[in-house]
CSV table of C-alpha atoms in Angstrom, one decimal:
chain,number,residue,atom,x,y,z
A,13,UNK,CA,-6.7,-22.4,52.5
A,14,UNK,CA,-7.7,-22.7,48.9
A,15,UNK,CA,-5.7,-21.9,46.0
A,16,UNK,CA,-6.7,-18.5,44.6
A,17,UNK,CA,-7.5,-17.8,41.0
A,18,UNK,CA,-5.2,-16.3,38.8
A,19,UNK,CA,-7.9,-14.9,36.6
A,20,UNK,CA,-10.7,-14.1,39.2
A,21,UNK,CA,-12.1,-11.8,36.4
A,22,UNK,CA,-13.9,-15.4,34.6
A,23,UNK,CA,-15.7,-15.9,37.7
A,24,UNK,CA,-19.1,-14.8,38.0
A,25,UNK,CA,-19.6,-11.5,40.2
A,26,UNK,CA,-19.9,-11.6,44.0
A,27,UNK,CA,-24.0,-12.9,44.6
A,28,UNK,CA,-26.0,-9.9,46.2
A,29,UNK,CA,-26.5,-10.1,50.1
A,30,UNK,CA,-29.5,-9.0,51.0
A,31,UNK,CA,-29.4,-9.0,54.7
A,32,UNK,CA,-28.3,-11.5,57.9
A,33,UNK,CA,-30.3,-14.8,57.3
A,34,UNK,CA,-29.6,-16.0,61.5
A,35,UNK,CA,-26.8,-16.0,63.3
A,36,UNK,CA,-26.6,-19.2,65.9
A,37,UNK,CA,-24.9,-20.0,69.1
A,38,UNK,CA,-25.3,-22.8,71.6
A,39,UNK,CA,-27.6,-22.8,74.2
A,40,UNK,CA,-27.8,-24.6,77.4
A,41,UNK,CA,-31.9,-25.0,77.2
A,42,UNK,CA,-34.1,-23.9,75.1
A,43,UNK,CA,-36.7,-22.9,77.1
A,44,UNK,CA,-34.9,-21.3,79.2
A,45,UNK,CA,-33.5,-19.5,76.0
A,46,UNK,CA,-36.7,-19.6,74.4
A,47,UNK,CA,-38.4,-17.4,77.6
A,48,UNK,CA,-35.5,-14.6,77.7
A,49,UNK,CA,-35.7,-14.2,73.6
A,50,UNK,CA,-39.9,-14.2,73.3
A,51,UNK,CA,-40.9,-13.6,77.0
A,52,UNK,CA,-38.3,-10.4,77.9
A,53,UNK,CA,-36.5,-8.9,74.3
A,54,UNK,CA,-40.2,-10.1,72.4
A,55,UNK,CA,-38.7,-12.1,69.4
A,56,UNK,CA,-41.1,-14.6,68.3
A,57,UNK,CA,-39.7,-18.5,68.2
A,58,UNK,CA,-40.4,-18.5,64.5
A,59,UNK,CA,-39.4,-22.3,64.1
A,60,UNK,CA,-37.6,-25.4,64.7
A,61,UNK,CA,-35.4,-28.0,63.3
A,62,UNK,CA,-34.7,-31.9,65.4
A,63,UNK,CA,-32.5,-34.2,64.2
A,64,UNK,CA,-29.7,-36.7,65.3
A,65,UNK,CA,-27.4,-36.4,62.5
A,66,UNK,CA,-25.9,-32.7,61.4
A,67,UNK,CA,-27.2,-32.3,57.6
A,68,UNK,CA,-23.5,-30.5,57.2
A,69,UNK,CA,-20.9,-33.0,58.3
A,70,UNK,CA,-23.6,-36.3,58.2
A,71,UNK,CA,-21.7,-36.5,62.1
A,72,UNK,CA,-24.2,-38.1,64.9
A,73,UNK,CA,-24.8,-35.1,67.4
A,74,UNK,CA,-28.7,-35.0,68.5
A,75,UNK,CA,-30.0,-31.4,68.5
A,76,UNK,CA,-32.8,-28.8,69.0
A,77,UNK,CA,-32.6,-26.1,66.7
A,78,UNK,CA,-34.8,-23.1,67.1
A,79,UNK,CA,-34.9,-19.7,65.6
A,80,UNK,CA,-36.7,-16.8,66.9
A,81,UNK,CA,-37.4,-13.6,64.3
A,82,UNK,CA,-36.8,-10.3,63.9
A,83,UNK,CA,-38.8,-7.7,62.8
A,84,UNK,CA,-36.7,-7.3,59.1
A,85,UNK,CA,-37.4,-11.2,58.7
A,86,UNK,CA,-33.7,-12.6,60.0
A,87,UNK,CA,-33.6,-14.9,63.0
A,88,UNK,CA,-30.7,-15.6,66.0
A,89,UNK,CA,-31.1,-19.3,66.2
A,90,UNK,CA,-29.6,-22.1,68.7
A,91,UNK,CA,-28.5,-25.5,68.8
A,92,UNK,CA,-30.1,-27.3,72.7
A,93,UNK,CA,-27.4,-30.4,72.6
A,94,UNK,CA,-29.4,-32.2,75.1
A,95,UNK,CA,-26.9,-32.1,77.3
A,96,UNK,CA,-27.2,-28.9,79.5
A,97,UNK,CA,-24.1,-27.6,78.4
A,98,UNK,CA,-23.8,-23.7,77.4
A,99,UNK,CA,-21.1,-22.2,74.6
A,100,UNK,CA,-17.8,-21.7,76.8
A,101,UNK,CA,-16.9,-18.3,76.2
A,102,UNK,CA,-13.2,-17.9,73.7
A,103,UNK,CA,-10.0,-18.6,76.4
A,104,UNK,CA,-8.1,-15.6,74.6
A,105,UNK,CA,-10.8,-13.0,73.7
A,106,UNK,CA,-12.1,-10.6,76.4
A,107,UNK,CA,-16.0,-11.1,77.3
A,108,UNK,CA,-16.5,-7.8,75.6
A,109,UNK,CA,-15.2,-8.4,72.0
A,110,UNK,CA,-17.7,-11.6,70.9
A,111,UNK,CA,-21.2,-10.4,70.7
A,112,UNK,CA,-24.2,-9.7,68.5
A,113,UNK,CA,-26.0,-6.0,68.2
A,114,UNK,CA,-30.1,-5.9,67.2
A,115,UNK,CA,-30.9,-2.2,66.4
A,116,UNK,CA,-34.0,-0.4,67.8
A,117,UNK,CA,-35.7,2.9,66.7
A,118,UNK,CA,-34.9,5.6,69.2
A,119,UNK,CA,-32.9,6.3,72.4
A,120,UNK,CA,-36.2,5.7,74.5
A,121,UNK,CA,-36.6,2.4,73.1
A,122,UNK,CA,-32.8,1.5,74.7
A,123,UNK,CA,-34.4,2.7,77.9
A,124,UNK,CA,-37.4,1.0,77.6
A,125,UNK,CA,-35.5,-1.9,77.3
A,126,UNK,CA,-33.1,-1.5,80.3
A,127,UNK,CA,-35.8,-0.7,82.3
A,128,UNK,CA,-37.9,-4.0,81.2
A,129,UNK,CA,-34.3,-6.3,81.6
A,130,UNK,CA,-33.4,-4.9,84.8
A,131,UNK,CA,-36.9,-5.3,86.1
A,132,UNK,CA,-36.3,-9.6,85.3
A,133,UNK,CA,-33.1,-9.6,87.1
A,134,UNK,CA,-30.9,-9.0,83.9
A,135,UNK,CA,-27.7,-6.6,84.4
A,136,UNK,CA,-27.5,-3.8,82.1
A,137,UNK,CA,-24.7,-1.8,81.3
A,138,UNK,CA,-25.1,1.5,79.2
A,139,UNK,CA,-26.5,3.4,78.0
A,140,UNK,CA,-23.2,3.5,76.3
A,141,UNK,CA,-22.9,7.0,73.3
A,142,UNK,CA,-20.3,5.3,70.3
A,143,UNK,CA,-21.3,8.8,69.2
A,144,UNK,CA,-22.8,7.5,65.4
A,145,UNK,CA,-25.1,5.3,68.0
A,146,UNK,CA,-26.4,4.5,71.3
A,147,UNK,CA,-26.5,1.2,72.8
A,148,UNK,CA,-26.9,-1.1,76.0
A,149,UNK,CA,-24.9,-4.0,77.1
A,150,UNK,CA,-26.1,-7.5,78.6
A,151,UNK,CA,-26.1,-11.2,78.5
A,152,UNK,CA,-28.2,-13.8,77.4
A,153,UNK,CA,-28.4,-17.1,79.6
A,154,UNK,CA,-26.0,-18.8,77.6
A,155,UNK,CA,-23.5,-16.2,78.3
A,156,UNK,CA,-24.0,-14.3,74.6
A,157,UNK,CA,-22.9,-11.1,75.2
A,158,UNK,CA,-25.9,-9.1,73.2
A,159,UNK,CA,-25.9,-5.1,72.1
A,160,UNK,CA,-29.0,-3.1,71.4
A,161,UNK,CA,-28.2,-0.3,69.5
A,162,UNK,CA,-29.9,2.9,68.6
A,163,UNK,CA,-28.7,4.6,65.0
A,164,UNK,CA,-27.8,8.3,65.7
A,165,UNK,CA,-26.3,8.9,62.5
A,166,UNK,CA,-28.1,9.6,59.4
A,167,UNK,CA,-27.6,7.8,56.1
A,168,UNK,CA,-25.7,10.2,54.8
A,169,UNK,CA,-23.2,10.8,57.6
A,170,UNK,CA,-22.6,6.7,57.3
A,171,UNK,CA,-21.7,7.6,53.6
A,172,UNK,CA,-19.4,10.2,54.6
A,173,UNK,CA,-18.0,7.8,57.3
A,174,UNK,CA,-17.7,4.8,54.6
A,175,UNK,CA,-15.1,7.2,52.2
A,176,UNK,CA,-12.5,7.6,54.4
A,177,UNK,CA,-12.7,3.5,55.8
A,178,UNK,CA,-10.4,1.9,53.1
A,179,UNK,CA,-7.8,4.3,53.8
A,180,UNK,CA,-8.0,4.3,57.9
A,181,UNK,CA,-7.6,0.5,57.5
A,182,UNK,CA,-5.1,0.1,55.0
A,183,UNK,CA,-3.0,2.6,57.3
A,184,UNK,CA,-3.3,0.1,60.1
A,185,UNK,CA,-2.5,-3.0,58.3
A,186,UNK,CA,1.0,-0.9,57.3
A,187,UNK,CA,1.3,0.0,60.5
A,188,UNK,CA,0.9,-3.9,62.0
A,189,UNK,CA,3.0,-5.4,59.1
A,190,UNK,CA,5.7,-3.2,60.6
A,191,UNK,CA,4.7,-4.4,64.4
A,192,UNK,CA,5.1,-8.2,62.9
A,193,UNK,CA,8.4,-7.5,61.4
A,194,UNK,CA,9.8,-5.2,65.0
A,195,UNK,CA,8.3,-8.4,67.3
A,196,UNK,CA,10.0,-11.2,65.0
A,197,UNK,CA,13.1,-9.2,65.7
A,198,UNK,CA,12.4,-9.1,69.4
A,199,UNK,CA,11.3,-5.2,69.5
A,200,UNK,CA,7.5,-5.1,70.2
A,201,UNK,CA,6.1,-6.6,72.7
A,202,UNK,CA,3.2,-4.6,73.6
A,203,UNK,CA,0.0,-5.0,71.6
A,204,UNK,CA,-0.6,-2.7,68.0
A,205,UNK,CA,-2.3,0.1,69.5
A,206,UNK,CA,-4.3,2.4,66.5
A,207,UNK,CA,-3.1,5.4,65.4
A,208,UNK,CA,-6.2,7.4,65.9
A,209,UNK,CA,-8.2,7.3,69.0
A,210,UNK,CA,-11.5,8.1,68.3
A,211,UNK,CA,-12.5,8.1,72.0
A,212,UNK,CA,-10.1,10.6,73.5
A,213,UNK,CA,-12.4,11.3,76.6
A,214,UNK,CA,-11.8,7.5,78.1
A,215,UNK,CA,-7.6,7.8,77.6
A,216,UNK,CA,-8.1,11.1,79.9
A,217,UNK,CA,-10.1,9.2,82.9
């Protein structure tokens, strides 16, 4: 890790963000890829980028990579190695916990969608109420777990929401610095668990 400033105040404030630029993942083929993203979900392939040498590292890896657009101008890209190899999913992270969420307009358009995936062979979970959204679960054939989600709360209930997040997480990181210090003496050995369930209806099933 890099050192860290001591005055951070002389460097120039944190750049504007204006939204995701693409996210990328590996795929096994792309037109394989390239017939689930435009042909089922309808995200144009938007363009494409061949090389044999990674611009990055200057390391020799030949690659196809292809970016397909979304309707605010971002793209979900992918790297074909040419080798008909997918990404292998993470050995210590459940399936569930690694994946990336596109938002659509309304509740219909969620089951719209289901009904359009399901119909090519796709398995669709949901539709799943987080209560501020809706959303359905599914996977891609590279085995990216994908999310579309449909807002149900308004911009000011996300504002309301936002006051209170500093001080929800700041709780939690107390409450896992003690968890660290009780498992180094041999005392925890259970995982953190939050000190808030928002989803009290599951812990009752």
């Amino acid at each position: 890790m890099a050192a860290v400033l001591k005055d951070a105040g002389a460097l120039p404030a944190p750049a504007p963000i204006q939204q995701l630029h693409h996210y990328a993942y590996r795929a096994r083929d792309a037109e394989e890829t390239r017939r689930f993203y435009e042909d089922i979900l309808g995200l144009p392939l938007y363009h494409i980028i061949q090389s044999d040498h990674v611009p990055s590292t200057g390391e020799y890896c030949p690659y196809t990579h292809f970016f397909f657009r979304l309707q605010d101008g971002s793209f979900i890209a992918f790297f074909d190695l040419g080798d008909d190899q997918a990404c292998e999913p993470s050995p210590n992270t459940p399936k569930w916990v690694n994946h990336i969420s596109f938002r659509v307009d309304s509740v219909q358009a969620l089951k719209d969608m289901k009904a359009r995936l399901e119909a090519h062979g796709v398995e669709v979970l949901g539709i799943t109420d987080h209560h501020i959204f809706h959303s359905i679960y599914f996977f891609d054939p590279n085995g990216v777990r994908l999310e579309l989600t449909a807002q149900q709360a308004d911009e000011f209930q996300m504002l309301e929401e936002s006051k209170t997040a500093h001080d929800r997480l700041n709780e939690w990181t107390a409450r896992k610095e003690q968890w660290r210090r009780e498992r180094a003496e041999g005392k925890a050995a259970q995982p953190l668990k939050p000190q808030q369930n928002d989803r009290p209806e599951f812990a009752k099933q």
